[in-house]
PDB file of C-alpha atoms and ligand atoms in Angstrom:
ATOM      1  CA  MET A  20      23.509 -32.065   4.313  1.00 85.00           C
ATOM      2  CA  ILE A  21      22.619 -28.237   3.655  1.00 92.00           C
ATOM      3  CA  ASN A  22      25.679 -26.667   1.786  1.00 95.00           C
ATOM      4  CA  LEU A  23      25.997 -23.819   3.307  1.00 97.00           C
ATOM      5  CA  ASP A  24      28.728 -21.889   0.560  1.00 96.00           C
ATOM      6  CA  GLU A  25      25.459 -21.840  -1.354  1.00 95.00           C
ATOM      7  CA  PHE A  26      24.205 -18.895   0.468  1.00 96.00           C
ATOM      8  CA  PRO A  27      25.225 -14.827   1.650  1.00 96.00           C
ATOM      9  CA  SER A  28      23.859 -14.842   4.544  1.00 97.00           C
ATOM     10  CA  PHE A  29      21.775 -16.856   7.330  1.00 98.00           C
ATOM     11  CA  PHE A  30      18.545 -15.609   9.495  1.00 98.00           C
ATOM     12  CA  VAL A  31      17.813 -17.480  12.005  1.00 98.00           C
ATOM     13  CA  ALA A  32      14.291 -16.841  13.507  1.00 98.00           C
ATOM     14  CA  ASN A  33      14.042 -17.671  17.086  1.00 98.00           C
ATOM     15  CA  TRP A  34      10.703 -18.124  18.280  1.00 98.00           C
ATOM     16  CA  LYS A  35      11.837 -19.378  21.632  1.00 98.00           C
ATOM     17  CA  LEU A  36       8.297 -19.790  23.738  1.00 98.00           C
ATOM     18  CA  ASN A  37       6.070 -18.188  21.477  1.00 98.00           C
ATOM     19  CA  SER A  38       4.095 -19.025  18.844  1.00 97.00           C
ATOM     20  CA  ASN A  39       0.564 -21.212  18.126  1.00 97.00           C
ATOM     21  CA  ILE A  40      -1.054 -22.771  15.058  1.00 97.00           C
ATOM     22  CA  SER A  41      -2.827 -20.378  13.948  1.00 96.00           C
ATOM     23  CA  PHE A  42       0.802 -17.893  14.757  1.00 97.00           C
ATOM     24  CA  ILE A  43       2.769 -19.846  12.420  1.00 97.00           C
ATOM     25  CA  ASP A  44      -0.175 -20.763   9.140  1.00 95.00           C
ATOM     26  CA  ASP A  45      -0.551 -16.685   9.304  1.00 96.00           C
ATOM     27  CA  TYR A  46       3.325 -16.426   9.586  1.00 97.00           C
ATOM     28  CA  ILE A  47       4.331 -18.995   6.539  1.00 95.00           C
ATOM     29  CA  LYS A  48       1.723 -17.237   4.290  1.00 94.00           C
ATOM     30  CA  ASN A  49       3.946 -13.857   5.034  1.00 96.00           C
ATOM     31  CA  LEU A  50       6.961 -14.535   4.898  1.00 96.00           C
ATOM     32  CA  GLN A  51       9.142 -13.539   1.870  1.00 95.00           C
ATOM     33  CA  THR A  52      11.746 -16.237   0.909  1.00 94.00           C
ATOM     34  CA  ASN A  53      12.720 -14.222  -2.361  1.00 92.00           C
ATOM     35  CA  THR A  54      16.103 -13.916  -0.929  1.00 93.00           C
ATOM     36  CA  GLU A  55      18.910 -15.395  -2.200  1.00 94.00           C
ATOM     37  CA  ASN A  56      19.719 -15.791   1.976  1.00 96.00           C
ATOM     38  CA  CYS A  57      19.128 -18.899   3.818  1.00 97.00           C
ATOM     39  CA  LEU A  58      15.971 -19.026   6.043  1.00 97.00           C
ATOM     40  CA  VAL A  59      16.002 -21.058   8.964  1.00 98.00           C
ATOM     41  CA  ILE A  60      12.688 -20.918  10.827  1.00 98.00           C
ATOM     42  CA  CYS A  61      13.578 -22.190  14.951  1.00 98.00           C
ATOM     43  CA  PRO A  62      10.063 -22.781  16.547  1.00 98.00           C
ATOM     44  CA  PRO A  63       8.870 -24.577  19.641  1.00 98.00           C
ATOM     45  CA  SER A  64       9.784 -28.557  19.217  1.00 97.00           C
ATOM     46  CA  ILE A  65       5.819 -29.662  18.630  1.00 97.00           C
ATOM     47  CA  TYR A  66       5.238 -27.609  15.935  1.00 97.00           C
ATOM     48  CA  LEU A  67       8.008 -28.132  13.717  1.00 97.00           C
ATOM     49  CA  ASN A  68       6.123 -30.372  11.605  1.00 94.00           C
ATOM     50  CA  LEU A  69       3.875 -27.301  10.979  1.00 95.00           C
ATOM     51  CA  VAL A  70       6.168 -25.433   9.651  1.00 95.00           C
ATOM     52  CA  LYS A  71       6.319 -26.054   6.053  1.00 89.00           C
ATOM     53  CA  THR A  72       9.304 -25.379   4.657  1.00 89.00           C
ATOM     54  CA  ASN A  73       8.297 -25.475   0.214  1.00 83.00           C
ATOM     55  CA  SER A  74      10.353 -23.019  -0.555  1.00 89.00           C
ATOM     56  CA  LYS A  75      14.470 -23.822  -1.481  1.00 91.00           C
ATOM     57  CA  ASN A  76      16.342 -21.428   0.802  1.00 95.00           C
ATOM     58  CA  LEU A  77      13.468 -21.807   4.014  1.00 96.00           C
ATOM     59  CA  PHE A  78      14.658 -24.724   5.984  1.00 97.00           C
ATOM     60  CA  LEU A  79      13.729 -26.344   9.577  1.00 98.00           C
ATOM     61  CA  GLY A  80      15.386 -25.810  13.086  1.00 98.00           C
ATOM     62  CA  SER A  81      15.297 -26.695  16.307  1.00 98.00           C
ATOM     63  CA  GLN A  82      16.112 -24.456  19.189  1.00 98.00           C
ATOM     64  CA  ASP A  83      17.723 -27.915  21.329  1.00 98.00           C
ATOM     65  CA  VAL A  84      18.427 -31.150  20.857  1.00 98.00           C
ATOM     66  CA  SER A  85      19.088 -34.088  23.638  1.00 98.00           C
ATOM     67  CA  MET A  86      22.642 -35.153  25.155  1.00 98.00           C
ATOM     68  CA  TYR A  87      20.575 -39.013  24.841  1.00 98.00           C
ATOM     69  CA  ASP A  88      19.585 -41.136  22.097  1.00 97.00           C
ATOM     70  CA  GLU A  89      16.770 -42.242  23.482  1.00 97.00           C
ATOM     71  CA  GLY A  90      15.842 -43.714  26.806  1.00 98.00           C
ATOM     72  CA  ALA A  91      13.799 -42.490  29.584  1.00 98.00           C
ATOM     73  CA  TYR A  92      14.768 -38.944  29.563  1.00 98.00           C
ATOM     74  CA  THR A  93      11.446 -37.275  29.919  1.00 98.00           C
ATOM     75  CA  GLY A  94      10.557 -34.452  27.781  1.00 96.00           C
ATOM     76  CA  GLU A  95      13.566 -34.342  25.843  1.00 98.00           C
ATOM     77  CA  VAL A  96      13.809 -34.451  21.702  1.00 98.00           C
ATOM     78  CA  SER A  97      16.871 -36.663  20.332  1.00 98.00           C
ATOM     79  CA  VAL A  98      18.399 -35.327  17.097  1.00 98.00           C
ATOM     80  CA  ASN A  99      17.084 -38.921  15.494  1.00 98.00           C
ATOM     81  CA  MET A 100      13.735 -37.371  15.737  1.00 98.00           C
ATOM     82  CA  LEU A 101      15.021 -34.486  14.475  1.00 98.00           C
ATOM     83  CA  VAL A 102      16.454 -35.965  11.039  1.00 97.00           C
ATOM     84  CA  ASP A 103      12.896 -37.597  11.058  1.00 96.00           C
ATOM     85  CA  ASN A 104      11.218 -34.321  10.736  1.00 96.00           C
ATOM     86  CA  LYS A 105      13.894 -33.197   8.461  1.00 96.00           C
ATOM     87  CA  VAL A 106      15.134 -30.765  10.628  1.00 97.00           C
ATOM     88  CA  ASN A 107      18.184 -29.230   8.974  1.00 97.00           C
ATOM     89  CA  PHE A 108      19.790 -27.261  11.640  1.00 98.00           C
ATOM     90  CA  SER A 109      19.530 -27.074  15.938  1.00 98.00           C
ATOM     91  CA  ILE A 110      20.528 -24.094  17.462  1.00 98.00           C
ATOM     92  CA  VAL A 111      22.703 -25.203  20.929  1.00 98.00           C
ATOM     93  CA  GLY A 112      24.094 -23.873  23.668  1.00 98.00           C
ATOM     94  CA  HIS A 113      21.792 -20.704  23.640  1.00 98.00           C
ATOM     95  CA  SER A 114      22.425 -18.131  26.657  1.00 97.00           C
ATOM     96  CA  GLU A 115      19.367 -18.899  28.058  1.00 97.00           C
ATOM     97  CA  ARG A 116      19.753 -22.488  28.055  1.00 98.00           C
ATOM     98  CA  ARG A 117      23.062 -22.361  29.525  1.00 97.00           C
ATOM     99  CA  SER A 118      21.370 -20.068  32.592  1.00 95.00           C
ATOM    100  CA  TYR A 119      18.019 -21.623  33.257  1.00 97.00           C
ATOM    101  CA  PHE A 120      18.279 -25.142  32.053  1.00 96.00           C
ATOM    102  CA  ASN A 121      21.561 -25.587  33.952  1.00 95.00           C
ATOM    103  CA  GLU A 122      23.803 -26.597  30.057  1.00 97.00           C
ATOM    104  CA  THR A 123      27.065 -26.645  30.202  1.00 98.00           C
ATOM    105  CA  ASN A 124      30.218 -25.791  28.014  1.00 98.00           C
ATOM    106  CA  GLU A 125      30.649 -30.467  28.206  1.00 98.00           C
ATOM    107  CA  LYS A 126      26.658 -30.576  27.281  1.00 98.00           C
ATOM    108  CA  VAL A 127      26.740 -28.954  24.432  1.00 98.00           C
ATOM    109  CA  LEU A 128      29.782 -30.098  23.473  1.00 98.00           C
ATOM    110  CA  LEU A 129      27.695 -33.565  23.029  1.00 98.00           C
ATOM    111  CA  LYS A 130      25.070 -32.179  21.405  1.00 98.00           C
ATOM    112  CA  THR A 131      26.901 -30.551  19.378  1.00 98.00           C
ATOM    113  CA  ASN A 132      28.734 -33.857  18.139  1.00 98.00           C
ATOM    114  CA  LYS A 133      25.610 -35.659  17.889  1.00 98.00           C
ATOM    115  CA  LEU A 134      24.092 -32.965  15.266  1.00 98.00           C
ATOM    116  CA  ILE A 135      27.139 -33.047  13.071  1.00 98.00           C
ATOM    117  CA  GLU A 136      27.209 -37.360  13.275  1.00 97.00           C
ATOM    118  CA  LYS A 137      23.624 -36.691  11.840  1.00 98.00           C
ATOM    119  CA  SER A 138      24.247 -33.742   9.227  1.00 97.00           C
ATOM    120  CA  ILE A 139      22.392 -31.324  11.067  1.00 98.00           C
ATOM    121  CA  ILE A 140      24.195 -27.881  11.034  1.00 98.00           C
ATOM    122  CA  PRO A 141      24.552 -27.168  14.627  1.00 98.00           C
ATOM    123  CA  ILE A 142      24.684 -23.204  15.537  1.00 98.00           C
ATOM    124  CA  VAL A 143      26.260 -23.087  18.603  1.00 98.00           C
ATOM    125  CA  CYS A 144      26.080 -20.218  20.624  1.00 98.00           C
ATOM    126  CA  ILE A 145      28.365 -18.692  22.699  1.00 98.00           C
ATOM    127  CA  GLY A 146      28.772 -14.925  24.239  1.00 98.00           C
ATOM    128  CA  GLU A 147      29.643 -13.062  27.321  1.00 97.00           C
ATOM    129  CA  THR A 148      27.834 -11.679  30.480  1.00 96.00           C
ATOM    130  CA  LEU A 149      28.187  -7.919  30.999  1.00 95.00           C
ATOM    131  CA  GLU A 150      29.962  -8.469  34.182  1.00 96.00           C
ATOM    132  CA  GLN A 151      33.005 -10.300  31.829  1.00 97.00           C
ATOM    133  CA  LYS A 152      32.410  -7.475  28.929  1.00 96.00           C
ATOM    134  CA  GLU A 153      32.900  -4.751  31.714  1.00 96.00           C
ATOM    135  CA  LYS A 154      36.352  -6.529  33.261  1.00 97.00           C
ATOM    136  CA  LYS A 155      37.666  -6.602  29.440  1.00 96.00           C
ATOM    137  CA  ILE A 156      38.084 -10.570  29.449  1.00 97.00           C
ATOM    138  CA  THR A 157      35.129 -11.411  26.018  1.00 97.00           C
ATOM    139  CA  LYS A 158      37.802 -12.787  24.112  1.00 97.00           C
ATOM    140  CA  GLU A 159      39.353 -14.889  27.429  1.00 97.00           C
ATOM    141  CA  VAL A 160      35.563 -16.202  27.686  1.00 97.00           C
ATOM    142  CA  LEU A 161      34.786 -16.960  24.283  1.00 98.00           C
ATOM    143  CA  ARG A 162      38.228 -18.492  23.513  1.00 98.00           C
ATOM    144  CA  LYS A 163      37.147 -21.325  26.422  1.00 98.00           C
ATOM    145  CA  GLN A 164      33.615 -21.288  25.101  1.00 98.00           C
ATOM    146  CA  ILE A 165      34.751 -22.325  21.567  1.00 98.00           C
ATOM    147  CA  GLN A 166      37.114 -25.310  22.860  1.00 97.00           C
ATOM    148  CA  GLU A 167      34.979 -26.723  25.403  1.00 98.00           C
ATOM    149  CA  CYS A 168      32.108 -26.848  23.133  1.00 98.00           C
ATOM    150  CA  ILE A 169      32.830 -27.538  19.293  1.00 98.00           C
ATOM    151  CA  PRO A 170      34.027 -30.587  19.012  1.00 97.00           C
ATOM    152  CA  LYS A 171      37.015 -31.842  16.466  1.00 95.00           C
ATOM    153  CA  ASN A 172      35.087 -32.732  13.774  1.00 95.00           C
ATOM    154  CA  ALA A 173      33.271 -29.116  13.724  1.00 98.00           C
ATOM    155  CA  ASN A 174      34.546 -27.873  10.467  1.00 98.00           C
ATOM    156  CA  PHE A 175      33.156 -24.330   8.085  1.00 98.00           C
ATOM    157  CA  LYS A 176      30.989 -26.818   6.047  1.00 97.00           C
ATOM    158  CA  ASN A 177      29.388 -28.994   8.768  1.00 98.00           C
ATOM    159  CA  THR A 178      28.729 -25.907  11.769  1.00 98.00           C
ATOM    160  CA  LEU A 179      27.527 -22.193  12.515  1.00 98.00           C
ATOM    161  CA  ILE A 180      28.834 -20.467  15.199  1.00 98.00           C
ATOM    162  CA  ALA A 181      26.380 -17.609  16.594  1.00 98.00           C
ATOM    163  CA  TYR A 182      28.177 -14.769  18.624  1.00 98.00           C
ATOM    164  CA  GLU A 183      25.312 -13.717  21.322  1.00 98.00           C
ATOM    165  CA  PRO A 184      26.638 -11.334  24.226  1.00 97.00           C
ATOM    166  CA  ILE A 185      24.361 -12.058  27.095  1.00 97.00           C
ATOM    167  CA  TRP A 186      24.007  -8.498  28.127  1.00 96.00           C
ATOM    168  CA  ALA A 187      22.163  -7.695  24.273  1.00 96.00           C
ATOM    169  CA  ILE A 188      19.911 -10.457  24.599  1.00 95.00           C
ATOM    170  CA  GLY A 189      16.491  -9.396  24.304  1.00 92.00           C
ATOM    171  CA  THR A 190      17.517  -5.545  26.370  1.00 94.00           C
ATOM    172  CA  GLY A 191      17.377  -3.651  23.161  1.00 92.00           C
ATOM    173  CA  LEU A 192      20.725  -3.327  23.219  1.00 91.00           C
ATOM    174  CA  THR A 193      23.801  -3.800  20.683  1.00 93.00           C
ATOM    175  CA  PRO A 194      27.433  -3.853  20.516  1.00 94.00           C
ATOM    176  CA  SER A 195      28.649  -1.054  17.722  1.00 96.00           C
ATOM    177  CA  VAL A 196      29.384  -3.032  14.325  1.00 97.00           C
ATOM    178  CA  GLU A 197      32.888  -2.086  14.566  1.00 97.00           C
ATOM    179  CA  GLN A 198      32.557  -4.133  18.101  1.00 97.00           C
ATOM    180  CA  ILE A 199      30.940  -7.080  16.492  1.00 97.00           C
ATOM    181  CA  ASP A 200      33.032  -7.081  13.719  1.00 97.00           C
ATOM    182  CA  GLU A 201      36.226  -7.394  16.145  1.00 97.00           C
ATOM    183  CA  VAL A 202      34.709 -10.045  18.113  1.00 98.00           C
ATOM    184  CA  HIS A 203      33.811 -11.797  14.458  1.00 98.00           C
ATOM    185  CA  ALA A 204      37.506 -11.294  13.533  1.00 98.00           C
ATOM    186  CA  PHE A 205      38.608 -12.522  16.910  1.00 98.00           C
ATOM    187  CA  ILE A 206      36.583 -15.764  16.358  1.00 98.00           C
ATOM    188  CA  LYS A 207      37.436 -16.616  12.832  1.00 98.00           C
ATOM    189  CA  ASN A 208      41.482 -16.024  13.883  1.00 97.00           C
ATOM    190  CA  HIS A 209      41.925 -16.797  17.215  1.00 96.00           C
ATOM    191  CA  ASP A 210      42.854 -20.953  15.303  1.00 96.00           C
ATOM    192  CA  ASN A 211      43.202 -21.105  12.156  1.00 96.00           C
ATOM    193  CA  LYS A 212      40.556 -23.761  12.137  1.00 96.00           C
ATOM    194  CA  PHE A 213      38.283 -21.740  12.314  1.00 97.00           C
ATOM    195  CA  ASN A 214      39.132 -19.025   9.225  1.00 97.00           C
ATOM    196  CA  ASN A 215      36.725 -19.847   7.382  1.00 97.00           C
ATOM    197  CA  PHE A 216      33.388 -20.713   9.786  1.00 98.00           C
ATOM    198  CA  LYS A 217      30.793 -18.837   9.290  1.00 98.00           C
ATOM    199  CA  ILE A 218      29.734 -16.364  12.190  1.00 98.00           C
ATOM    200  CA  LEU A 219      26.048 -15.282  13.339  1.00 98.00           C
ATOM    201  CA  TYR A 220      25.623 -12.162  15.613  1.00 98.00           C
ATOM    202  CA  GLY A 221      22.533 -12.341  18.071  1.00 98.00           C
ATOM    203  CA  GLY A 222      21.335 -10.096  20.226  1.00 97.00           C
ATOM    204  CA  SER A 223      18.476  -7.266  19.635  1.00 96.00           C
ATOM    205  CA  VAL A 224      18.954  -7.783  15.965  1.00 97.00           C
ATOM    206  CA  LYS A 225      15.910  -5.888  14.115  1.00 97.00           C
ATOM    207  CA  SER A 226      15.029  -4.132  10.932  1.00 97.00           C
ATOM    208  CA  SER A 227      16.431  -0.884  11.901  1.00 96.00           C
ATOM    209  CA  ASN A 228      20.172  -1.866  12.443  1.00 96.00           C
ATOM    210  CA  SER A 229      20.572  -5.390  10.626  1.00 97.00           C
ATOM    211  CA  GLU A 230      21.111  -3.918   7.702  1.00 96.00           C
ATOM    212  CA  GLU A 231      24.018  -2.510   8.976  1.00 96.00           C
ATOM    213  CA  ILE A 232      25.430  -5.123  11.119  1.00 97.00           C
ATOM    214  CA  ASN A 233      25.175  -7.492   8.191  1.00 96.00           C
ATOM    215  CA  LYS A 234      27.530  -5.340   6.002  1.00 94.00           C
ATOM    216  CA  SER A 235      30.469  -6.216   8.251  1.00 96.00           C
ATOM    217  CA  LYS A 236      33.142  -7.523   6.788  1.00 95.00           C
ATOM    218  CA  ASN A 237      33.101 -11.305   9.188  1.00 97.00           C
ATOM    219  CA  VAL A 238      28.853 -11.054  10.188  1.00 98.00           C
ATOM    220  CA  ASN A 239      27.644 -14.032   8.144  1.00 98.00           C
ATOM    221  CA  GLY A 240      23.998 -13.210   9.691  1.00 98.00           C
ATOM    222  CA  CYS A 241      21.698 -13.326  12.180  1.00 98.00           C
ATOM    223  CA  LEU A 242      20.130 -14.891  14.796  1.00 98.00           C
ATOM    224  CA  VAL A 243      16.730 -13.008  15.751  1.00 98.00           C
ATOM    225  CA  GLY A 244      14.711 -13.818  18.413  1.00 98.00           C
ATOM    226  CA  GLY A 245      12.031 -10.638  19.990  1.00 97.00           C
ATOM    227  CA  ALA A 246      12.053  -9.258  15.967  1.00 98.00           C
ATOM    228  CA  SER A 247      11.629 -12.879  14.826  1.00 98.00           C
ATOM    229  CA  LEU A 248       7.567 -12.984  16.010  1.00 98.00           C
ATOM    230  CA  ASN A 249       6.881  -9.876  13.507  1.00 98.00           C
ATOM    231  CA  VAL A 250       7.128 -11.498  10.210  1.00 98.00           C
ATOM    232  CA  ASN A 251       6.269  -8.153   8.636  1.00 97.00           C
ATOM    233  CA  GLU A 252       9.779  -7.033  10.328  1.00 98.00           C
ATOM    234  CA  PHE A 253      11.560  -9.904   9.808  1.00 98.00           C
ATOM    235  CA  ASN A 254      11.202 -10.033   6.243  1.00 97.00           C
ATOM    236  CA  LYS A 255      12.625  -6.601   6.724  1.00 97.00           C
ATOM    237  CA  ILE A 256      15.536  -8.144   8.102  1.00 96.00           C
ATOM    238  CA  LEU A 257      15.995 -10.545   5.212  1.00 93.00           C
ATOM    239  CA  VAL A 258      16.831  -8.326   2.367  1.00 81.00           C
TER     240      VAL A 258
HETATM  241  P1  PGA B 314      17.001 -11.181  20.474  1.00 71.64           P
HETATM  242  O1  PGA B 314      16.744 -12.953  20.475  1.00 71.64           O
HETATM  243  O2  PGA B 314      16.971 -11.193  19.037  1.00 71.64           O
HETATM  244  O3  PGA B 314      15.332 -10.727  21.182  1.00 71.64           O
HETATM  245  O4  PGA B 314      17.671 -10.774  21.268  1.00 71.64           O
HETATM  246  C1  PGA B 314      18.234 -13.035  20.163  1.00 71.64           C
HETATM  247  C2  PGA B 314      18.612 -14.393  20.726  1.00 71.64           C
HETATM  248  O5  PGA B 314      18.151 -14.809  21.974  1.00 71.64           O
HETATM  249  O6  PGA B 314      18.094 -15.574  19.908  1.00 71.64           O
END
């Protein structure tokens, strides 16, 4: 398994339902891997094999994993298939999966458990809606998501958490750096078990705000959607 402590920060490119073969060729040729940070590319699963990770800090991630191991589950990709394809990380519980594909905390828990058992690092996404933020119940929402999505065998060496406020995803809106740091500090300190967990921030990260966000004491990297689709923009975020 990857030793997460080797890297100062983590930058995860979540391509979602974007890219094609020529995009990938061009992207990998132009991606600047000369950084100490850990870079994780999460392409659509059909392209996992095309992203060549021939640099010591560049890894493959999937955008999801099945909660089933094998059998009659049309369209699914199992954890063993990810292992076969040398996938080291997997996003789980992304808000788009939760809202469009009925992914519940219970399912996220099952998936996270399977990934840990196979030494793939889950990147467990949590975050509040705008309504929850306005009602000032962000911390309660996050506490419940953490309790219900993160299994007992998870620890800071085998699991990453991504705080992604749903209202910030793809909207161009971001919390202030102070607000992000406060939420990350809450996640780390609400229970001693999480003190050393690495917490990534996601939601409208781009080159113009990534440096400031990533400088925060409790931020250990970023999960980047839209801005990761432009390799020149992503290169600026990685430094
Ligand atoms: P965004 O997406 O950077 O486009 O806001 C982040 C994510 O969905 O992980």
